[in-house]
Coordinates of C-alpha atoms in Angstrom, one line a residue:
X1 CA 17.6 -36.3 -16.0
X2 CA 16.6 -38.0 -18.9
X3 CA 16.5 -34.6 -20.5
X4 CA 19.6 -32.3 -20.0
X5 CA 22.6 -32.9 -18.8
X6 CA 24.3 -30.8 -15.8
X7 CA 28.0 -30.9 -15.1
X8 CA 26.8 -30.2 -11.0
X9 CA 24.1 -30.1 -8.6
X10 CA 21.7 -27.3 -9.3
X11 CA 18.2 -26.1 -8.8
X12 CA 16.6 -26.1 -12.9
X13 CA 14.0 -24.2 -11.7
X14 CA 15.9 -20.8 -11.3
X15 CA 14.6 -18.9 -13.9
X16 CA 17.0 -17.7 -16.4
X17 CA 19.4 -19.9 -14.3
X18 CA 21.4 -21.1 -17.8
X19 CA 22.2 -17.4 -18.7
X20 CA 25.7 -16.4 -17.8
X21 CA 26.1 -14.7 -14.5
X22 CA 23.2 -16.0 -13.1
X23 CA 24.6 -19.5 -11.1
X24 CA 28.1 -19.4 -10.6
X25 CA 30.7 -22.8 -11.1
X26 CA 28.9 -24.3 -7.8
X27 CA 25.2 -24.0 -9.6
X28 CA 25.0 -21.1 -6.9
X29 CA 22.8 -17.6 -7.3
X30 CA 25.7 -14.9 -7.9
X31 CA 23.3 -12.3 -6.2
X32 CA 21.0 -12.4 -3.6
X33 CA 17.2 -11.7 -4.9
X34 CA 13.9 -11.9 -4.2
X35 CA 14.6 -10.0 -1.1
X36 CA 11.7 -9.5 1.7
X37 CA 10.8 -9.5 4.8
X38 CA 13.6 -8.2 6.4
X39 CA 14.0 -8.6 10.2
X40 CA 16.1 -7.4 12.9
X41 CA 16.2 -10.0 15.5
X42 CA 15.9 -9.1 19.0
X43 CA 14.8 -11.6 21.0
X44 CA 17.0 -14.0 23.5
X45 CA 16.6 -17.9 21.6
X46 CA 20.0 -17.2 19.9
X47 CA 23.1 -16.7 21.0
X48 CA 23.6 -13.0 21.8
X49 CA 26.1 -11.6 19.0
X50 CA 23.1 -12.3 16.7
X51 CA 21.2 -9.5 18.3
X52 CA 20.9 -6.9 15.7
X53 CA 21.5 -8.9 12.8
X54 CA 19.0 -8.8 9.9
X55 CA 17.5 -12.0 8.7
X56 CA 16.0 -11.7 4.8
X57 CA 14.3 -14.0 2.7
X58 CA 14.7 -15.0 -0.9
X59 CA 12.0 -17.4 -1.8
X60 CA 13.3 -17.6 -5.2
X61 CA 16.7 -19.1 -4.5
X62 CA 15.1 -21.2 -1.4
X63 CA 16.9 -19.2 1.4
X64 CA 17.2 -17.1 4.1
X65 CA 20.1 -15.0 4.4
X66 CA 21.6 -13.6 7.8
X67 CA 23.5 -10.2 7.3
X68 CA 26.0 -8.6 10.2
X69 CA 25.1 -5.2 10.3
X70 CA 26.7 -2.1 10.4
X71 CA 24.9 1.1 11.7
X72 CA 27.9 4.0 11.6
X73 CA 27.2 8.1 10.8
X74 CA 23.7 7.3 9.5
X75 CA 24.8 4.9 7.4
X76 CA 23.7 1.3 7.8
X77 CA 25.7 -1.6 6.0
X78 CA 25.1 -5.6 6.1
X79 CA 27.3 -7.5 5.4
X80 CA 26.8 -11.7 5.1
X81 CA 27.5 -13.4 8.0
X82 CA 28.8 -17.0 6.0
X83 CA 31.2 -15.8 2.9
X84 CA 30.6 -19.2 1.0
X85 CA 26.4 -19.7 2.5
X86 CA 23.3 -18.4 4.0
X87 CA 21.3 -18.8 7.8
X88 CA 19.1 -21.3 5.9
X89 CA 18.8 -22.8 2.5
X90 CA 17.0 -26.0 1.6
X91 CA 17.0 -28.4 -1.5
X92 CA 13.2 -28.6 -1.2
X93 CA 12.7 -26.1 -4.4
X94 CA 9.3 -25.9 -3.0
X95 CA 10.6 -23.9 0.5
X96 CA 10.0 -20.3 -0.5
X97 CA 10.2 -18.3 2.7
X98 CA 8.6 -14.9 2.6
X99 CA 7.7 -13.0 6.1
X100 CA 9.8 -13.6 9.0
X101 CA 8.9 -12.5 12.6
X102 CA 10.3 -13.0 16.4
X103 CA 8.3 -14.5 18.9
X104 CA 7.4 -13.9 22.4
X105 CA 9.7 -17.0 23.4
X106 CA 12.5 -14.9 21.5
X107 CA 12.7 -17.7 18.4
X108 CA 12.7 -16.7 14.5
X109 CA 9.7 -17.6 12.7
X110 CA 9.6 -18.3 9.1
X111 CA 6.3 -18.3 6.9
X112 CA 7.3 -20.7 4.4
X113 CA 4.5 -20.4 1.2
X114 CA 5.5 -23.5 0.4
X115 CA 5.3 -23.7 -3.8
X116 CA 7.1 -24.9 -6.9
X117 CA 5.9 -21.8 -8.7
X118 CA 6.3 -18.6 -7.7
X119 CA 6.6 -16.8 -10.9
X120 CA 3.7 -15.1 -12.8
X121 CA 3.0 -16.9 -16.4
X122 CA 4.1 -13.9 -18.0
X123 CA 7.9 -14.2 -16.3
X124 CA 8.0 -17.5 -17.1
X125 CA 10.5 -18.8 -19.9
X126 CA 9.8 -22.2 -22.0
X127 CA 12.6 -23.5 -20.4
X128 CA 11.2 -22.7 -16.9
X129 CA 7.6 -23.8 -17.9
X130 CA 9.0 -27.2 -19.1
X131 CA 11.2 -28.2 -16.1
X132 CA 9.0 -26.9 -13.8
X133 CA 6.2 -28.9 -15.4
X134 CA 8.7 -32.1 -15.5
X135 CA 8.9 -32.4 -12.2
X136 CA 5.6 -31.1 -10.6
X137 CA 6.3 -28.4 -9.4
X138 CA 3.3 -26.6 -10.2
X139 CA 1.5 -29.3 -7.6
X140 CA 0.7 -28.8 -4.4
X141 CA -0.1 -25.0 -3.5
X142 CA -2.2 -25.6 -0.1
X143 CA 0.7 -26.8 1.9
X144 CA 2.6 -23.7 3.9
X145 CA 4.0 -23.9 7.2
X146 CA 5.5 -22.0 9.8
X147 CA 8.7 -23.0 11.1
X148 CA 10.4 -21.7 14.3
X149 CA 13.7 -21.6 15.1
X150 CA 15.9 -21.2 17.7
X151 CA 19.8 -22.3 19.4
X152 CA 20.0 -25.5 20.6
X153 CA 21.9 -24.4 23.4
X154 CA 18.9 -21.8 24.3
X155 CA 15.1 -22.3 25.3
X156 CA 14.4 -19.2 25.0
X157 CA 11.9 -16.6 27.0
X158 CA 8.8 -18.1 28.7
X159 CA 5.5 -15.8 28.5
X160 CA 4.5 -13.6 30.9
X161 CA 0.7 -13.5 31.5
X162 CA 0.9 -9.2 31.9
X163 CA -2.7 -9.8 32.9
X164 CA -1.6 -11.4 35.7
X165 CA 1.5 -8.9 36.6
X166 CA 1.4 -6.0 38.4
X167 CA 1.8 -2.6 36.7
X168 CA 5.9 -2.6 38.4
X169 CA 6.2 -6.0 37.0
X170 CA 5.3 -4.7 33.6
X171 CA 7.7 -2.0 34.3
X172 CA 11.1 -4.3 35.3
X173 CA 9.8 -6.2 31.8
X174 CA 11.4 -3.7 30.1
X175 CA 14.7 -4.9 31.3
X176 CA 13.8 -8.0 29.3
X177 CA 16.3 -9.7 27.1
X178 CA 13.5 -10.5 24.2
X179 CA 12.5 -7.6 22.5
X180 CA 9.1 -8.2 22.2
X181 CA 8.5 -8.7 25.7
X182 CA 10.1 -5.3 26.4
X183 CA 7.6 -4.0 23.0
X184 CA 4.8 -5.8 24.9
X185 CA 5.2 -4.5 28.5
X186 CA 5.8 -1.0 27.1
X187 CA 2.7 -1.4 25.4
X188 CA 0.5 -2.3 28.4
X189 CA 2.1 0.5 30.4
X190 CA 0.9 3.0 28.1
X191 CA -2.6 1.2 27.4
X192 CA -3.5 1.5 31.3
X193 CA -1.0 4.0 32.0
X194 CA -0.5 3.2 36.0
X195 CA 0.6 6.5 38.0
X196 CA 2.3 4.4 40.2
X197 CA 5.5 3.1 37.9
X198 CA 6.0 6.6 38.0
X199 CA 9.2 6.9 39.8
X200 CA 10.2 3.1 38.4
X201 CA 10.1 4.4 35.0
X202 CA 11.7 7.1 35.6
X203 CA 14.6 5.3 37.8
X204 CA 14.6 3.0 34.3
X205 CA 15.4 6.3 32.2
X206 CA 18.5 7.1 34.2
X207 CA 19.9 3.9 35.1
X208 CA 23.0 1.9 33.1
X209 CA 20.5 -0.2 30.9
X210 CA 20.3 1.5 27.5
X211 CA 17.6 -0.5 26.2
X212 CA 15.4 -0.4 29.2
X213 CA 16.3 3.4 29.6
X214 CA 14.8 4.2 25.7
X215 CA 11.8 1.5 26.7
X216 CA 11.2 3.6 29.7
X217 CA 11.7 7.6 28.2
X218 CA 8.7 6.2 25.1
X219 CA 6.5 4.4 27.9
X220 CA 6.4 7.8 30.0
X221 CA 5.5 9.7 27.2
X222 CA 3.3 7.6 25.5
X223 CA 1.4 7.7 29.1
X224 CA 1.4 11.5 28.8
X225 CA 3.9 11.9 32.0
X226 CA 5.6 15.2 32.0
X227 CA 9.1 14.2 31.2
X228 CA 10.7 17.7 29.8
X229 CA 13.0 17.4 32.7
X230 CA 14.0 14.1 32.8
X231 CA 14.6 14.6 28.7
X232 CA 16.7 17.5 29.2
X233 CA 19.0 15.7 31.4
X234 CA 19.6 13.1 28.8
X235 CA 20.2 14.9 25.7
X236 CA 24.2 14.9 26.4
X237 CA 24.3 11.1 27.8
X238 CA 27.3 9.6 27.6
X239 CA 25.1 6.9 25.3
X240 CA 24.5 7.8 21.9
X241 CA 20.9 5.8 21.4
X242 CA 19.9 7.5 25.0
X243 CA 20.8 11.0 24.5
X244 CA 19.0 10.6 20.6
X245 CA 15.8 9.6 22.1
X246 CA 15.8 12.0 25.1
X247 CA 16.0 14.6 22.5
X248 CA 13.3 13.3 20.3
X249 CA 10.7 13.0 23.4
X250 CA 12.2 17.0 24.9
X251 CA 11.3 18.3 21.7
X252 CA 7.7 16.7 21.5
X253 CA 6.5 17.9 25.2
X254 CA 8.3 21.4 25.1
X255 CA 5.3 23.2 24.1
X256 CA 5.0 26.4 26.3
X257 CA 7.8 29.7 25.4
X258 CA 10.0 28.6 28.5
X259 CA 10.3 25.3 27.7
X260 CA 11.5 25.6 23.7
X261 CA 13.7 28.6 25.1
X262 CA 15.3 25.6 27.5
X263 CA 15.7 22.9 24.6
X264 CA 16.7 25.2 22.1
X265 CA 19.7 26.6 24.2
X266 CA 20.6 23.1 25.4
X267 CA 20.7 21.8 21.6
X268 CA 22.4 24.9 20.4
X269 CA 25.5 24.6 22.2
X270 CA 28.3 24.6 20.1
X271 CA 29.6 21.2 21.4
X272 CA 31.6 18.9 19.3
X273 CA 29.3 15.8 18.9
X274 CA 28.9 12.2 17.1
X275 CA 27.6 13.0 13.3
X276 CA 24.7 11.0 14.7
X277 CA 23.8 12.9 18.0
X278 CA 24.2 16.5 14.8
X279 CA 21.7 14.8 13.0
X280 CA 18.9 13.9 15.7
X281 CA 19.8 17.5 17.0
X282 CA 18.8 18.9 14.1
X283 CA 15.7 16.8 13.7
X284 CA 15.0 18.0 17.2
X285 CA 15.0 21.4 16.4
X286 CA 12.5 21.1 13.3
X287 CA 10.3 21.4 16.2
X288 CA 10.8 25.0 17.0
X289 CA 10.1 28.1 15.5
X290 CA 12.4 29.0 12.4
X291 CA 13.5 32.1 13.8
X292 CA 14.7 30.4 17.0
X293 CA 16.6 27.8 15.9
X294 CA 18.1 29.6 13.6
X295 CA 21.8 30.0 14.9
X296 CA 22.4 26.7 16.2
X297 CA 21.3 25.7 12.3
X298 CA 23.9 28.0 11.0
X299 CA 26.4 26.4 13.1
X300 CA 25.8 23.1 12.0
X301 CA 25.1 23.7 8.2
X302 CA 29.0 25.5 8.5
X303 CA 30.5 22.4 10.7
X304 CA 28.8 19.6 8.7
X305 CA 28.1 20.7 5.6
X306 CA 29.7 17.5 3.8
X307 CA 27.6 15.1 4.8
X308 CA 24.5 14.8 2.6
X309 CA 22.1 12.7 5.8
X310 CA 22.5 16.2 7.8
X311 CA 22.5 18.9 4.9
X312 CA 18.9 16.6 4.0
X313 CA 17.8 17.1 8.0
X314 CA 18.5 20.8 7.5
X315 CA 16.3 21.2 4.8
X316 CA 13.5 19.4 6.0
X317 CA 13.0 21.0 8.7
X318 CA 13.1 24.8 6.5
X319 CA 9.8 25.2 4.6
X320 CA 8.9 28.1 3.6
X321 CA 12.1 29.4 5.4
X322 CA 14.6 27.8 3.1
X323 CA 15.5 31.1 1.2
X324 CA 15.9 32.9 4.3
X325 CA 18.2 30.6 5.8
X326 CA 20.4 30.7 2.2
X327 CA 20.9 34.6 3.3
X328 CA 22.0 34.3 6.7
X329 CA 24.5 31.4 5.2
X330 CA 25.9 33.5 2.6
X331 CA 26.5 36.4 5.3
X332 CA 28.5 34.1 7.0
X333 CA 32.6 34.5 7.2
X334 CA 32.7 30.9 7.2
X335 CA 31.2 30.7 3.5
X336 CA 33.4 32.7 2.3
X337 CA 35.7 30.1 1.3
X338 CA 34.4 27.0 -1.7
X339 CA 33.7 23.3 -0.8
X340 CA 31.7 20.4 -2.3
X341 CA 29.6 20.7 0.9
X342 CA 29.0 24.4 0.8
X343 CA 27.9 24.6 -2.8
X344 CA 25.5 21.6 -2.5
X345 CA 23.6 22.9 0.3
X346 CA 23.3 26.4 -1.7
X347 CA 22.0 24.5 -4.8
X348 CA 18.9 22.8 -2.8
X349 CA 18.3 25.7 -0.9
X350 CA 18.1 27.7 -4.0
X351 CA 15.8 24.9 -5.4
X352 CA 13.6 24.3 -2.8
X353 CA 13.4 28.4 -2.9
X354 CA 12.2 28.6 -6.0
X355 CA 9.4 25.5 -5.6
X356 CA 7.6 27.6 -2.7
X357 CA 8.5 31.6 -3.3
X358 CA 6.2 34.1 -4.3
X359 CA 6.8 36.4 -7.4
X360 CA 9.0 38.9 -4.8
X361 CA 10.9 36.2 -3.1
X362 CA 11.8 34.9 -6.2
X363 CA 13.4 38.3 -8.0
X364 CA 15.4 38.4 -4.9
X365 CA 16.7 34.6 -5.2
X366 CA 17.2 35.5 -9.0
X367 CA 19.5 38.8 -7.5
X368 CA 21.4 36.4 -5.4
X369 CA 21.9 34.3 -8.8
X370 CA 23.9 37.3 -10.3
X371 CA 27.5 37.5 -10.6
X372 CA 30.5 35.3 -11.2
X373 CA 30.9 34.3 -7.7
X374 CA 31.0 30.4 -6.5
X375 CA 28.2 31.2 -4.4
X376 CA 26.1 32.8 -7.2
X377 CA 27.1 29.5 -9.4
X378 CA 25.7 27.2 -7.2
X379 CA 22.6 29.4 -6.7
X380 CA 21.8 28.9 -10.9
X381 CA 22.9 25.0 -11.0
X382 CA 20.0 24.7 -8.2
X383 CA 17.8 26.9 -10.0
X384 CA 18.2 24.9 -13.4
X385 CA 16.9 22.0 -11.2
X386 CA 13.8 23.2 -9.8
X387 CA 13.2 25.1 -13.2
X388 CA 13.3 21.6 -14.8
X389 CA 10.7 20.4 -13.0
X390 CA 7.9 23.5 -14.1
X391 CA 5.3 22.8 -16.8
X392 CA 5.8 26.8 -17.7
X393 CA 8.3 29.4 -18.1
X394 CA 8.5 31.4 -14.9
X395 CA 7.4 34.7 -15.6
X396 CA 9.0 38.2 -14.8
X397 CA 8.6 42.0 -15.4
X398 CA 11.5 42.6 -16.7
X399 CA 14.7 41.0 -17.9
X400 CA 16.1 39.0 -14.7
X401 CA 19.5 39.6 -16.1
X402 CA 20.7 36.1 -15.9
X403 CA 23.4 35.8 -19.1
X404 CA 23.6 31.8 -18.6
X405 CA 21.6 30.6 -22.0
X406 CA 20.5 27.7 -19.9
X407 CA 18.3 29.8 -18.7
X408 CA 16.2 31.1 -21.5
X409 CA 14.0 28.6 -22.2
X410 CA 12.6 28.8 -18.7
X411 CA 12.0 32.4 -18.3
X412 CA 9.9 34.6 -19.6
X413 CA 9.4 38.6 -19.2
X414 CA 8.5 41.2 -21.9
X415 CA 10.0 41.2 -25.2
X416 CA 11.2 37.5 -24.3
X417 CA 8.7 34.4 -25.2
X418 CA 10.0 31.5 -25.1
X419 CA 8.1 28.7 -27.3
X420 CA 8.1 25.3 -26.7
X421 CA 10.1 24.4 -29.3
X422 CA 13.0 26.2 -27.7
X423 CA 12.3 24.7 -24.1
X424 CA 12.7 21.4 -26.0
X425 CA 15.5 22.0 -28.0
X426 CA 17.1 23.5 -24.9
X427 CA 16.4 20.2 -22.4
X428 CA 16.0 17.7 -25.2
X429 CA 14.5 16.0 -22.2
X430 CA 10.8 14.4 -21.7
X431 CA 9.0 14.9 -18.6
X432 CA 9.3 11.6 -17.2
X433 CA 13.3 12.6 -18.6
X434 CA 13.0 15.6 -16.6
X435 CA 12.0 13.8 -13.6
X436 CA 14.8 11.4 -13.9
X437 CA 17.6 14.0 -14.1
X438 CA 15.9 16.0 -10.8
X439 CA 16.0 12.3 -9.2
X440 CA 19.7 12.0 -10.2
X441 CA 21.1 15.7 -8.7
X442 CA 19.9 14.4 -5.3
X443 CA 21.8 10.7 -5.8
X444 CA 24.6 12.8 -7.2
X445 CA 24.6 15.3 -4.5
X446 CA 24.4 12.5 -2.1
X447 CA 26.6 10.3 -3.3
X448 CA 29.2 11.3 -6.2
X449 CA 30.0 14.8 -5.3
X450 CA 32.0 14.5 -1.7
X451 CA 34.3 12.5 -5.1
X452 CA 34.0 14.4 -8.0
X453 CA 32.5 18.3 -6.2
X454 CA 28.9 20.0 -7.1
X455 CA 29.5 20.7 -10.1
X456 CA 31.7 17.7 -11.4
X457 CA 35.0 19.7 -11.6
X458 CA 37.0 16.8 -9.4
X459 CA 38.8 17.3 -6.2
X460 CA 41.8 16.7 -6.3
X461 CA 43.4 13.7 -4.4
X462 CA 40.3 12.2 -4.8
X463 CA 38.6 11.9 -8.4
X464 CA 38.8 13.6 -11.7
X465 CA 36.3 15.7 -13.5
X466 CA 33.1 15.0 -15.0
X467 CA 32.9 18.3 -16.7
X468 CA 33.0 18.0 -20.7
X469 CA 34.8 14.5 -19.8
X470 CA 34.8 11.8 -22.7
X471 CA 33.6 9.4 -20.0
X472 CA 30.7 11.1 -19.0
X473 CA 29.4 12.2 -22.3
X474 CA 30.8 9.0 -24.5
X475 CA 28.5 6.0 -25.0
X476 CA 26.5 5.7 -22.4
X477 CA 27.4 1.6 -22.3
X478 CA 30.9 2.3 -20.9
X479 CA 29.5 4.6 -18.4
X480 CA 27.4 2.2 -17.3
X481 CA 29.7 -0.8 -16.9
X482 CA 32.2 1.7 -15.1
X483 CA 29.4 2.2 -12.3
X484 CA 28.5 -1.1 -12.1
X485 CA 32.0 -2.9 -11.8
X486 CA 34.2 0.1 -10.9
X487 CA 37.6 1.4 -12.6
X488 CA 41.2 0.9 -11.9
X489 CA 44.6 3.0 -13.2
X490 CA 44.9 6.0 -14.4
X491 CA 42.2 7.7 -16.5
X492 CA 42.9 10.7 -19.8
X493 CA 40.1 13.1 -19.3
X494 CA 40.3 16.1 -21.6
X495 CA 43.6 15.6 -22.9
X496 CA 44.8 15.0 -19.2
X497 CA 46.4 12.7 -17.2
X498 CA 45.1 11.8 -14.1
X499 CA 46.8 9.1 -11.5
X500 CA 47.5 8.5 -7.9
X501 CA 48.0 10.0 -5.7
X502 CA 46.2 12.8 -7.7
X503 CA 43.2 10.8 -7.7
X504 CA 42.4 7.5 -5.7
X505 CA 43.7 4.5 -7.1
X506 CA 40.3 3.2 -8.1
X507 CA 36.9 4.1 -8.4
X508 CA 34.4 1.8 -6.7
X509 CA 31.6 0.5 -8.2
X510 CA 28.0 1.1 -7.2
X511 CA 26.2 -1.6 -9.0
X512 CA 24.1 -2.2 -5.7
X513 CA 22.2 0.8 -6.6
X514 CA 19.0 0.0 -8.8
X515 CA 18.7 0.1 -12.5
X516 CA 16.5 3.3 -11.9
X517 CA 18.7 5.3 -9.7
X518 CA 22.2 4.5 -12.0
X519 CA 20.0 5.5 -15.1
X520 CA 18.6 8.4 -12.8
X521 CA 22.6 9.2 -11.7
X522 CA 23.9 8.7 -15.4
X523 CA 20.8 10.9 -16.9
X524 CA 22.1 14.3 -14.7
X525 CA 25.9 13.9 -15.4
X526 CA 25.5 13.8 -19.2
X527 CA 22.5 16.5 -19.5
X528 CA 23.9 18.7 -16.6
X529 CA 26.7 21.5 -16.4
X530 CA 25.6 22.0 -20.3
X531 CA 26.4 18.7 -21.3
X532 CA 23.8 17.5 -24.2
X533 CA 24.0 14.0 -24.4
X534 CA 21.4 11.4 -24.4
X535 CA 19.3 10.4 -21.6
X536 CA 20.1 6.5 -19.9
X537 CA 17.0 4.1 -19.2
X538 CA 16.8 1.6 -16.2
X539 CA 16.9 -0.8 -19.3
X540 CA 19.9 0.0 -20.7
X541 CA 21.3 -0.5 -17.1
X542 CA 19.7 -4.0 -17.0
X543 CA 20.7 -5.1 -20.5
X544 CA 24.7 -4.1 -19.5
X545 CA 24.2 -6.3 -15.8
X546 CA 23.2 -8.8 -18.3
X547 CA 25.9 -8.5 -20.5
X548 CA 29.1 -8.0 -18.4
X549 CA 27.4 -10.9 -15.1
X550 CA 30.8 -12.4 -15.6
X551 CA 33.1 -9.2 -14.9
X552 CA 35.4 -10.3 -12.0
X553 CA 36.0 -7.3 -10.9
X554 CA 36.8 -3.7 -11.7
X555 CA 37.5 -3.1 -15.3
X556 CA 40.8 -1.2 -16.4
X557 CA 40.9 1.9 -18.5
X558 CA 42.4 -0.3 -21.2
X559 CA 39.5 -2.9 -21.0
X560 CA 37.1 0.5 -22.2
X561 CA 39.4 2.4 -24.4
X562 CA 38.5 0.7 -27.6
X563 CA 34.3 0.3 -26.2
X564 CA 32.4 -2.0 -28.1
X565 CA 28.8 -3.6 -27.1
X566 CA 30.4 -7.1 -26.8

């Protein structure tokens, strides 16, 4: 160019592309930014191995990414299908893909906004504005377009004219290789409700084509057909997805006392199942009377409490019954031994109980929090989380007996009147920071506690303690960088050395979390367990992202001992 000299070919209209850590040595974006309009491919105009892959637009980078999806044990993850490129990329800086969709022909359709400038004026740097104007990227603004993408070796589907087909033909289209066609066939069946197709749909539900079986089940449900008996026969189907959908439909259709008992008995069988099936068994149980489903829930809570998704599913169906369920758990012999998952579930039940119970129930809840058992300690931690959310102290007719000084600012009884100043000195958190703290507690329970323990006590063979750790309560930037990039090697915490095999050889990075999520997690662990370190903001996290964008991998402990802001 006549103004700038670049050693490599690059798009100079990338906002702040000149900053370290934005572009790599080839001029490519390091991070996939401006992600929008994810689309799971279900068509038939690509080779079969594309089915189930996720396509995502990145208009700021002039690309579309393809992710290979792994759905395992309730956790969905994706990895770039091409290690050094994207599915579609354009050298035309006006190419701005903003929306994806599958078509009736099985192809992938791309809506291209086609504009050179897509940033809001307030976010454009002088450099970007100058570059955009120099290359006339502000014009044109009315040339949007739609692209159709298909494989050269496949022409895709021909579009059925549904109004000219018979109901049986609609049902047969549930076996079609194109998801758009299957969806439309199911839509016509639900719309027209042809009784003549019931037998055919039931045969499809019992067939070997799993996608057709699932469509057939939901078509019957949408048509208002009694499919309870059919669904019950499929809730233990060898194919996970068929079993899961059958459970959901059976739960929807079980209305009479006898049918509820029949389904509850089927779901209550103490059998070994995948985590995914167990999760959906809990969701199916959510449809029933809580008393009737107590025993299967208790079994699931005892067997799967380490899984955060199943803990959430259990809680979701216990509205106003959390204390009742907690009481039952505490009397189970399996709950005499301590574990991280058990402590977290007790904390979550205690917090939920306090949020919704009346005076008598609250008194009972605080009685359970007394004493030195691990159960009581877990209940106290849960109560503190709920108390942090309150605007006013919780009132008692007399001293509830909690000796933990952390509670004094949140409780009121005759002779004890906490002041606003006492509350603030006890917490040091604004209302916004309290919300961040509560969010961090949820994230910690689902992500961090499995290695660091429910109360930050650390776990042998996994991770060192966080309680009173100088790595947690020390300089927040050091902790932020560990979370962003990970940490390797032995580490000293409170004068004690932790190294493999006492702990894992490395802590993996969690930089894929948003700035707000990382700030919430850090705020929680820096204020929980009697810590009094300063809270953290999302701006703190972004600053550290920018400063350490060139970090090649996990930090070594030695790199962070003499920590500075550089």
